[in-house]
Short mmCIF file of C-alpha atoms and ligand atoms in Angstrom, two decimals:
data_model
loop_
_atom_site.label_atom_id
_atom_site.label_comp_id
_atom_site.label_asym_id
_atom_site.label_seq_id
_atom_site.Cartn_x
_atom_site.Cartn_y
_atom_site.Cartn_z
CA MET C 6 102.53 77.56 67.40
CA LYS C 7 102.32 81.26 68.20
CA GLU C 8 101.85 81.97 71.90
CA LYS C 9 99.26 84.61 71.20
CA LEU C 10 97.14 82.15 69.25
CA VAL C 11 97.31 79.59 72.04
CA GLU C 12 96.24 82.19 74.56
CA GLN C 13 93.33 83.42 72.49
CA ALA C 14 92.05 79.92 71.82
CA TYR C 15 92.43 79.06 75.48
CA ALA C 16 90.42 82.08 76.63
CA ILE C 17 87.50 80.93 74.50
CA ALA C 18 87.83 77.32 75.57
CA ARG C 19 87.91 78.28 79.23
CA GLU C 20 84.65 80.15 78.84
CA ARG C 21 82.94 77.34 76.99
CA TYR C 22 83.96 74.78 79.61
CA ALA C 23 82.94 77.13 82.41
CA GLY C 24 79.48 77.05 80.85
CA GLN C 25 79.42 73.34 81.67
CA GLY C 26 80.72 73.90 85.17
CA ILE C 27 84.25 72.81 84.30
CA ASP C 28 87.30 74.73 85.51
CA THR C 29 89.99 74.28 82.84
CA ASP C 30 92.75 75.56 85.10
CA ARG C 31 91.89 72.92 87.65
CA ALA C 32 91.85 70.26 84.96
CA MET C 33 95.37 71.32 83.99
CA GLU C 34 96.49 71.19 87.61
CA SER C 35 95.19 67.65 87.86
CA LEU C 36 96.95 66.66 84.66
CA GLN C 37 100.15 68.25 85.94
CA ALA C 38 100.02 65.96 88.96
CA ILE C 39 99.89 62.79 86.85
CA SER C 40 103.32 61.31 86.20
CA LEU C 41 103.41 58.74 83.47
CA SER C 42 105.87 55.92 83.98
CA LEU C 43 107.79 55.97 80.71
CA HIS C 44 109.12 52.56 79.76
CA CYS C 45 112.84 52.58 78.96
CA TRP C 46 112.61 49.80 76.39
CA GLN C 47 111.35 51.81 73.41
CA THR C 48 114.86 53.31 73.13
CA ASP C 49 116.50 50.08 71.99
CA ASP C 50 113.76 47.60 71.03
CA VAL C 51 113.89 45.79 74.41
CA THR C 52 117.59 44.88 74.12
CA GLY C 53 119.19 46.03 77.38
CA PHE C 54 122.86 45.97 78.38
CA GLU C 55 123.67 42.43 79.38
CA LYS C 56 127.09 41.33 78.26
CA LEU C 57 125.81 38.18 76.62
CA SER C 58 122.47 39.47 75.45
CA GLY C 59 120.61 37.17 73.09
CA ALA C 60 117.60 37.69 70.85
CA LEU C 61 114.31 38.99 72.23
CA SER C 62 112.25 36.03 73.40
CA GLY C 63 109.24 35.36 75.60
CA GLY C 64 106.64 35.70 72.88
CA ILE C 65 107.08 39.45 72.38
CA GLN C 66 108.45 41.11 69.26
CA ALA C 67 109.85 44.46 68.23
CA THR C 68 109.64 44.72 64.46
CA GLY C 69 111.40 47.23 62.24
CA ASN C 70 114.91 48.44 61.68
CA TYR C 71 114.73 52.20 61.89
CA PRO C 72 118.16 53.78 62.33
CA GLY C 73 119.25 55.36 65.59
CA LYS C 74 118.57 52.65 68.17
CA ALA C 75 120.31 53.37 71.48
CA ARG C 76 123.38 51.13 71.91
CA ASN C 77 124.42 51.78 75.47
CA ILE C 78 123.35 53.25 78.76
CA ASP C 79 124.41 56.80 77.90
CA GLU C 80 122.42 56.76 74.70
CA VAL C 81 119.34 55.40 76.46
CA ARG C 82 119.58 58.17 79.05
CA MET C 83 120.11 60.83 76.43
CA ASP C 84 117.16 59.65 74.38
CA ILE C 85 114.86 59.46 77.38
CA LEU C 86 115.76 63.00 78.41
CA LYS C 87 115.16 64.21 74.86
CA ALA C 88 111.76 62.56 74.82
CA MET C 89 110.91 63.94 78.26
CA SER C 90 111.83 67.45 77.12
CA LEU C 91 109.00 67.28 74.58
CA ILE C 92 106.37 65.81 76.91
CA PRO C 93 104.65 68.27 79.27
CA GLY C 94 104.86 67.49 83.00
CA ARG C 95 107.21 65.42 85.18
CA HIS C 96 107.45 61.75 84.47
CA ARG C 97 108.93 58.57 85.84
CA LEU C 98 111.12 56.04 84.11
CA SER C 99 110.44 52.33 84.24
CA LEU C 100 113.56 50.16 83.99
CA HIS C 101 113.82 46.47 83.17
CA GLU C 102 116.46 44.48 85.01
CA ILE C 103 118.44 44.00 81.79
CA TYR C 104 119.09 47.76 81.72
CA GLY C 105 121.37 47.60 84.75
CA ASP C 106 124.74 49.33 84.72
CA PHE C 107 126.82 46.16 84.66
CA GLY C 108 130.00 47.93 83.60
CA GLY C 109 130.93 45.30 81.02
CA GLU C 110 130.72 42.54 83.65
CA ALA C 111 128.69 39.40 82.90
CA VAL C 112 126.12 39.57 85.68
CA ASP C 113 123.64 36.74 85.41
CA ARG C 114 120.02 37.38 86.33
CA ASP C 115 120.34 35.59 89.65
CA GLN C 116 123.28 37.81 90.58
CA VAL C 117 121.78 41.25 90.17
CA GLU C 118 122.22 43.67 93.07
CA PRO C 119 121.15 47.19 93.94
CA ARG C 120 124.66 48.42 93.10
CA HIS C 121 124.01 47.66 89.44
CA PHE C 122 121.37 50.37 89.55
CA GLN C 123 123.29 52.93 91.58
CA SER C 124 124.17 54.99 88.52
CA TRP C 125 120.50 54.98 87.52
CA ILE C 126 119.54 56.16 91.00
CA ASP C 127 122.12 58.95 90.75
CA TRP C 128 120.95 59.84 87.27
CA GLY C 129 117.32 59.92 88.43
CA ARG C 130 118.14 62.14 91.35
CA TRP C 131 120.18 64.51 89.19
CA HIS C 132 117.41 64.88 86.62
CA GLY C 133 114.46 64.67 89.00
CA VAL C 134 113.20 61.42 87.49
CA MET C 135 111.67 58.79 89.78
CA LEU C 136 112.29 55.18 88.80
CA ASP C 137 110.10 52.11 88.54
CA PHE C 138 111.28 48.57 87.92
CA ASN C 139 110.60 45.26 86.15
CA SER C 140 112.08 41.80 86.57
CA THR C 141 113.16 40.29 83.23
CA SER C 142 112.32 36.66 82.53
CA PHE C 143 112.71 36.74 78.75
CA SER C 144 115.73 36.80 76.39
CA HIS C 145 117.87 34.46 78.48
CA PRO C 146 119.15 30.90 77.90
CA LYS C 147 117.00 29.77 80.85
CA SER C 148 113.85 31.56 79.64
CA GLY C 149 112.41 28.65 77.66
CA ASN C 150 108.65 28.33 77.88
CA LEU C 151 108.46 28.18 81.67
CA THR C 152 110.29 30.24 84.28
CA LEU C 153 108.62 30.70 87.68
CA SER C 154 106.22 27.87 86.86
CA ASN C 155 108.90 25.47 85.72
CA PRO C 156 108.78 22.00 87.38
CA ASP C 157 112.59 21.84 87.02
CA ASP C 158 113.97 22.95 90.39
CA GLY C 159 117.16 24.39 88.95
CA ILE C 160 115.43 26.61 86.43
CA ARG C 161 112.57 27.65 88.70
CA ASN C 162 114.89 28.51 91.57
CA PHE C 163 117.05 30.56 89.24
CA TRP C 164 114.03 32.71 88.36
CA ILE C 165 112.81 32.86 91.93
CA GLU C 166 116.21 34.17 92.94
CA HIS C 167 116.13 36.68 90.07
CA THR C 168 112.72 37.99 91.06
CA LYS C 169 113.65 38.19 94.74
CA ARG C 170 116.75 40.18 93.88
CA CYS C 171 114.74 42.46 91.64
CA ARG C 172 112.46 43.26 94.57
CA ALA C 173 115.53 44.15 96.62
CA VAL C 174 116.73 46.41 93.81
CA ALA C 175 113.31 48.06 93.58
CA ASP C 176 113.28 48.61 97.33
CA ALA C 177 116.74 50.21 97.21
CA ILE C 178 115.58 52.49 94.41
CA GLY C 179 112.43 53.42 96.32
CA LYS C 180 114.39 54.15 99.47
CA ALA C 181 116.92 56.30 97.64
CA GLN C 182 114.29 58.34 95.82
CA GLY C 183 112.01 58.69 98.85
CA ASP C 184 109.05 57.39 96.87
CA PRO C 185 107.97 53.79 96.39
CA CYS C 186 109.40 52.09 93.31
CA ILE C 187 106.64 50.26 91.46
CA MET C 188 107.87 46.85 90.41
CA ASN C 189 106.05 44.91 87.74
CA ILE C 190 106.30 41.18 87.26
CA TRP C 191 105.41 39.87 83.87
CA ILE C 192 106.51 36.39 82.86
CA HIS C 193 105.79 34.78 79.51
CA ASP C 194 105.26 31.25 80.88
CA GLY C 195 102.97 29.23 78.69
CA SER C 196 102.61 26.56 76.10
CA LYS C 197 102.46 26.54 72.32
CA ASP C 198 100.15 23.58 72.22
CA ILE C 199 97.52 21.97 74.39
CA THR C 200 98.68 21.22 77.89
CA VAL C 201 97.09 18.64 80.12
CA ASN C 202 98.70 20.29 83.14
CA ARG C 203 97.06 23.68 83.48
CA MET C 204 96.63 23.28 87.21
CA LYS C 205 100.16 21.98 87.78
CA TYR C 206 101.96 25.01 86.30
CA ARG C 207 99.60 27.46 87.97
CA ARG C 208 100.13 25.77 91.32
CA ILE C 209 103.90 26.02 90.86
CA LEU C 210 103.60 29.69 89.91
CA LYS C 211 101.51 30.35 92.99
CA GLU C 212 104.12 28.69 95.19
CA SER C 213 106.97 30.56 93.53
CA LEU C 214 105.19 33.86 94.08
CA ASP C 215 104.48 33.01 97.72
CA ASP C 216 108.18 32.38 98.17
CA ILE C 217 109.17 35.56 96.32
CA PHE C 218 106.79 37.70 98.36
CA SER C 219 107.78 36.21 101.72
CA THR C 220 110.02 39.24 102.28
CA GLU C 221 108.20 42.48 103.08
CA TYR C 222 109.62 45.71 101.73
CA ALA C 223 108.68 49.23 102.70
CA ASP C 224 109.85 51.15 99.67
CA MET C 225 108.56 49.16 96.72
CA LYS C 226 105.20 47.88 95.52
CA ASP C 227 104.55 44.65 93.62
CA CYS C 228 102.41 44.46 90.49
CA LEU C 229 101.39 41.36 88.55
CA GLU C 230 100.69 41.47 84.80
CA SER C 231 98.65 38.85 83.01
CA LYS C 232 98.18 38.26 79.33
CA VAL C 233 96.19 36.12 76.92
CA PHE C 234 98.99 34.60 74.88
CA GLY C 235 102.45 35.16 73.46
CA ILE C 236 103.88 34.34 70.04
CA GLY C 237 104.87 30.68 70.11
CA LEU C 238 102.88 30.23 73.34
CA GLU C 239 99.39 30.44 71.90
CA SER C 240 97.50 27.71 73.69
CA TYR C 241 98.04 28.44 77.34
CA THR C 242 99.36 31.20 79.57
CA VAL C 243 100.15 30.27 83.15
CA GLY C 244 99.75 33.85 84.43
CA SER C 245 96.29 34.46 83.08
CA ASN C 246 94.00 37.32 84.05
CA ASP C 247 91.97 35.12 86.42
CA PHE C 248 95.09 33.78 88.05
CA TYR C 249 96.56 37.17 88.87
CA ILE C 250 93.31 38.80 89.89
CA ALA C 251 92.74 36.02 92.37
CA TYR C 252 96.34 36.05 93.54
CA ALA C 253 96.60 39.81 93.85
CA THR C 254 93.37 40.31 95.76
CA ARG C 255 94.16 37.58 98.21
CA ASN C 256 97.75 38.73 98.74
CA ASN C 257 97.35 42.51 98.60
CA LYS C 258 99.27 42.92 95.39
CA ILE C 259 98.58 45.31 92.55
CA VAL C 260 97.18 44.08 89.24
CA THR C 261 98.74 45.46 86.07
CA LEU C 262 96.34 45.84 83.18
CA ASP C 263 98.13 45.95 79.84
CA THR C 264 95.73 47.20 77.19
CA GLY C 265 97.16 44.72 74.68
CA HIS C 266 96.64 41.71 76.91
CA PHE C 267 92.96 41.00 76.50
CA HIS C 268 90.67 39.70 73.81
CA PRO C 269 90.28 42.31 71.07
CA THR C 270 86.73 43.39 71.94
CA GLU C 271 87.23 43.18 75.71
CA SER C 272 87.27 46.61 77.36
CA THR C 273 90.18 47.36 79.68
CA ALA C 274 88.28 50.44 80.87
CA ASP C 275 85.49 48.26 82.19
CA LYS C 276 87.93 46.44 84.49
CA VAL C 277 89.09 49.51 86.40
CA SER C 278 86.10 49.89 88.74
CA SER C 279 85.89 46.20 89.57
CA LEU C 280 89.54 46.02 90.52
CA LEU C 281 89.51 49.24 92.49
CA LEU C 282 86.71 47.96 94.68
CA PHE C 283 88.95 45.18 95.91
CA SER C 284 92.43 46.63 95.63
CA PRO C 285 93.67 50.05 96.71
CA GLU C 286 95.82 50.54 93.62
CA LEU C 287 96.08 49.63 90.00
CA MET C 288 98.92 49.65 87.47
CA LEU C 289 98.42 50.22 83.75
CA HIS C 290 100.50 49.39 80.72
CA VAL C 291 99.02 51.66 78.11
CA SER C 292 99.69 50.20 74.70
CA ARG C 293 98.00 49.84 71.30
CA PRO C 294 97.34 46.35 70.06
CA VAL C 295 96.83 46.08 66.31
CA ARG C 296 95.26 42.66 65.61
CA TRP C 297 97.39 41.16 68.39
CA ASP C 298 99.50 42.41 71.32
CA SER C 299 101.66 44.25 68.80
CA ASP C 300 102.73 47.07 71.14
CA HIS C 301 102.17 49.85 68.62
CA VAL C 302 102.63 53.44 69.76
CA VAL C 303 99.65 54.66 71.78
CA THR C 304 97.29 56.99 69.97
CA MET C 305 94.29 59.00 71.11
CA ASN C 306 91.86 56.24 70.19
CA ASP C 307 88.56 55.26 71.79
CA GLU C 308 90.14 52.54 73.91
CA THR C 309 92.66 54.89 75.51
CA LEU C 310 90.04 57.61 75.94
CA ASP C 311 87.62 55.20 77.61
CA LEU C 312 90.33 53.96 79.93
CA CYS C 313 91.32 57.47 81.02
CA LYS C 314 87.71 58.55 81.44
CA GLU C 315 87.11 55.54 83.62
CA ILE C 316 89.96 56.53 85.95
CA VAL C 317 88.49 60.00 86.38
CA ARG C 318 84.91 58.73 86.66
CA CYS C 319 86.08 56.39 89.43
CA ASP C 320 87.77 59.39 91.09
CA ALA C 321 90.89 57.24 91.16
CA ILE C 322 93.70 59.37 89.75
CA GLY C 323 95.84 58.94 92.86
CA ARG C 324 95.29 55.19 92.90
CA VAL C 325 96.27 54.34 89.36
CA HIS C 326 99.87 54.15 88.15
CA VAL C 327 99.92 54.93 84.46
CA GLY C 328 102.79 53.14 82.74
CA LEU C 329 103.39 53.01 79.01
CA ASP C 330 104.33 49.85 77.16
CA PHE C 331 105.00 49.96 73.45
CA PHE C 332 108.02 49.29 71.29
CA ASP C 333 107.98 50.19 67.64
CA ALA C 334 111.32 49.73 65.89
CA SER C 335 110.02 50.92 62.52
CA ILE C 336 109.84 54.67 63.24
CA ASN C 337 111.91 57.28 65.03
CA ARG C 338 111.98 55.93 68.57
CA ILE C 339 112.07 59.31 70.31
CA GLY C 340 109.12 60.41 68.21
CA ALA C 341 107.36 57.21 69.27
CA TYR C 342 107.76 58.11 72.96
CA VAL C 343 106.62 61.67 72.50
CA THR C 344 103.62 60.73 70.38
CA GLY C 345 102.50 57.92 72.67
CA ALA C 346 102.99 59.83 75.89
CA ARG C 347 101.27 62.96 74.59
CA ALA C 348 98.38 60.89 73.26
CA THR C 349 97.92 59.36 76.70
CA GLN C 350 97.97 62.79 78.31
CA LYS C 351 95.47 64.12 75.78
CA CYS C 352 93.13 61.32 76.74
CA LEU C 353 93.61 62.09 80.42
CA LEU C 354 92.93 65.75 79.81
CA GLN C 355 89.70 65.03 77.96
CA ALA C 356 88.68 62.82 80.83
CA LEU C 357 89.35 65.65 83.26
CA LEU C 358 87.27 68.04 81.15
CA GLU C 359 84.23 65.78 81.01
CA PRO C 360 81.02 67.46 82.31
CA LEU C 361 80.51 64.61 84.75
CA GLY C 362 78.19 66.59 87.03
CA ILE C 363 75.66 67.20 84.28
CA LEU C 364 76.06 63.72 82.81
CA ARG C 365 75.39 62.11 86.17
CA LYS C 366 72.41 64.32 86.79
CA TYR C 367 70.93 63.24 83.46
CA GLU C 368 71.57 59.64 84.33
CA SER C 369 69.92 59.92 87.73
CA GLU C 370 66.89 61.43 86.04
CA ASP C 371 66.77 58.67 83.47
CA LYS C 372 67.45 61.14 80.68
CA GLY C 373 69.18 58.76 78.30
CA PHE C 374 69.00 60.92 75.21
CA GLU C 375 70.42 63.92 77.03
CA ARG C 376 73.30 61.88 78.44
CA LEU C 377 74.16 60.44 75.04
CA ALA C 378 73.89 63.81 73.31
CA LEU C 379 76.16 65.54 75.83
CA LEU C 380 78.71 62.73 75.58
CA GLU C 381 78.71 63.27 71.82
CA GLU C 382 78.99 67.05 72.10
CA SER C 383 81.87 66.68 74.56
CA LYS C 384 83.93 65.09 71.81
CA SER C 385 84.01 68.34 69.88
CA MET C 386 84.54 70.69 72.80
CA PRO C 387 87.78 72.71 72.45
CA TRP C 388 89.91 70.48 74.68
CA ASN C 389 92.79 70.91 72.22
CA ALA C 390 93.03 74.60 73.16
CA VAL C 391 93.47 73.52 76.78
CA TRP C 392 96.07 70.99 75.70
CA ASP C 393 98.07 73.62 73.81
CA MET C 394 97.94 75.89 76.84
CA PHE C 395 99.11 73.01 79.03
CA CYS C 396 102.10 72.55 76.72
CA LEU C 397 102.82 76.26 76.69
CA ARG C 398 102.76 76.47 80.48
CA ASN C 399 105.10 73.50 80.66
CA GLY C 400 107.54 75.03 78.21
CA VAL C 401 107.20 72.29 75.60
CA PRO C 402 106.07 72.74 72.00
CA ALA C 403 102.31 72.99 71.52
CA GLY C 404 100.57 71.36 68.58
CA ASP C 405 102.88 69.63 66.13
CA GLY C 406 105.83 71.79 67.13
CA PHE C 407 107.71 68.80 68.48
CA ILE C 408 108.03 67.16 65.05
CA PRO C 409 110.91 69.38 63.82
CA GLU C 410 112.59 68.97 67.23
CA VAL C 411 112.56 65.19 66.88
CA GLU C 412 113.82 65.52 63.30
CA LYS C 413 116.67 67.75 64.44
CA TYR C 414 117.68 65.22 67.10
CA GLU C 415 117.57 62.51 64.48
CA ARG C 416 119.89 64.47 62.16
CA GLU C 417 122.29 65.56 64.87
CA VAL C 418 122.37 62.53 67.12
CA LEU C 419 120.54 59.40 65.99
CA LEU C 420 121.83 59.16 62.42
CA LYS C 421 125.41 59.47 63.65
CA ARG C 422 125.02 56.18 65.51
CA GLN C 423 125.46 53.98 62.43
C1 RNT P 502 104.65 41.71 77.36
C2 RNT P 502 104.29 42.59 78.49
C3 RNT P 502 105.43 43.22 79.23
C4 RNT P 502 106.54 43.67 78.34
C5 RNT P 502 107.63 44.41 79.05
C6 RNT P 502 108.85 44.48 78.20
O1 RNT P 502 103.57 41.27 76.65
O2 RNT P 502 103.42 43.58 78.03
O3 RNT P 502 104.96 44.26 80.01
O4 RNT P 502 106.04 44.46 77.32
O5 RNT P 502 107.87 43.86 80.27
ZN1 ZN P 503 102.97 45.19 79.43
#
C-alpha cells in the first residue's frame, strides 16, 4: 500500500477517534508494548526434533499436507524469523521440549537439560527474541492415556521427572534472557470411555503437580492449561477447567485459557475478569476452534475481539500473556503465522480504540440504548487506518502487502524442501 495513502487515511482516523476522546498514537504505543508469544509448532505440524519421533498423539491433530514443512532446527528458525518480519512489533517464541537442539542424540524426555536449549538461547539473544517453554507429554511411547495422573509408578515418575527438568530448562532460559520464561503445562490425560475413577486420577495429578512444584524458581513462571476433551479421550479429562482453576488459585500458579478448550458457546472472554480477581496473571492460547478444538488459524472473529476487549476493559494488558496456539498443515505455514498473529493484533488494537469512557458513562446512567448504539458504531470506526499506520511505523507491509512476500518465500525457500 502506498505510504501517502496510509498517512492520509490515518490523519482522518486520528481526528475521528479524537472526537471520542481516544488518542490513536497512544493506542499504537500500547499495542507496540504487547509481545505475542508465537508458538513454534506451526512450522512443522507439532513434530519437533527428537531422534525417534513418532506420530502426533495426545488427542490433538494437525491435518493437511501442504508442502514446505520445516524439517530441522535451522528451517524452523528461518521460518519463524520470516513470519516475524511480517508481523509488526517484537514478539516472543514459545518452544515445546521436543524442539530441543539434541544434535542427533537420542535424549529421552526424562533426560532433557538446559544445555539442549543453549543454541535456542543464543539464537534468541542474537535476534532479540525472548523464549517461553512447554513440557511435552504427547507423541512418546510412554504417553498413553495417562501421564502425570498415571497410577503406574514407572510411567508417572518418568513424566514427573520430565516436567521437573522442563522447569529447570525454563528457569535457565529466563535467567539467560533476563526476563521470566513462561512455562505452560498441558497434558492430555483422560479416558475414551466412562471412568469410575475420576477422583483417583485427579488426586494423582494433584500429587504429581505438588511434587513438580516443590522446587521454587526465580526466572520462570508456571501455567496450567485445561481442556474439555481430546480425540480418543472424549469421556473424561483429568486436567479439567475446574481442576486447574482450583489448583492454580490455591498454589499461586497461572491459568492458561486456550480458546479452543471450552464448550462451543462458552465465552473465554467472560473468564478473564473472574480469574484476574484471584490470580495476578493469566496466560492465553489464542486459537480458533471450528466445531471442535481444531486449532485453525486465528481470525478477527467475535470471539477473539471479545477476548481482547475484555483484557483492555479489565485494564490488564500487563497481566495477560498472549500466546498463540494453532497448527494448520493445509495452507502455507508462514502465511498461517502471519495471518493469525496479525488478526490477534487487530483485535487488540480495536480493543485499545474502544471509547470506554463514554460507554461506561452511558452504563452508569442506565442508558442502555446509547451504550449498544455506540458499541455498534465502534465496529465501523476507521481502526484499519490505524492498523495500517502501525504496520508502516513498524516497517512491515500494511494491508495485504504481506501476501506476495509469503508467496515469494514459498517459491524461493519452502518449495525447494521437497
Ligand atoms: C492441546 C493444547 C496444547 C497444545 C500445544 C501443542 O489441546 O492446546 O496447548 O496445542 O501444547
Ligand atoms: Zn493450547
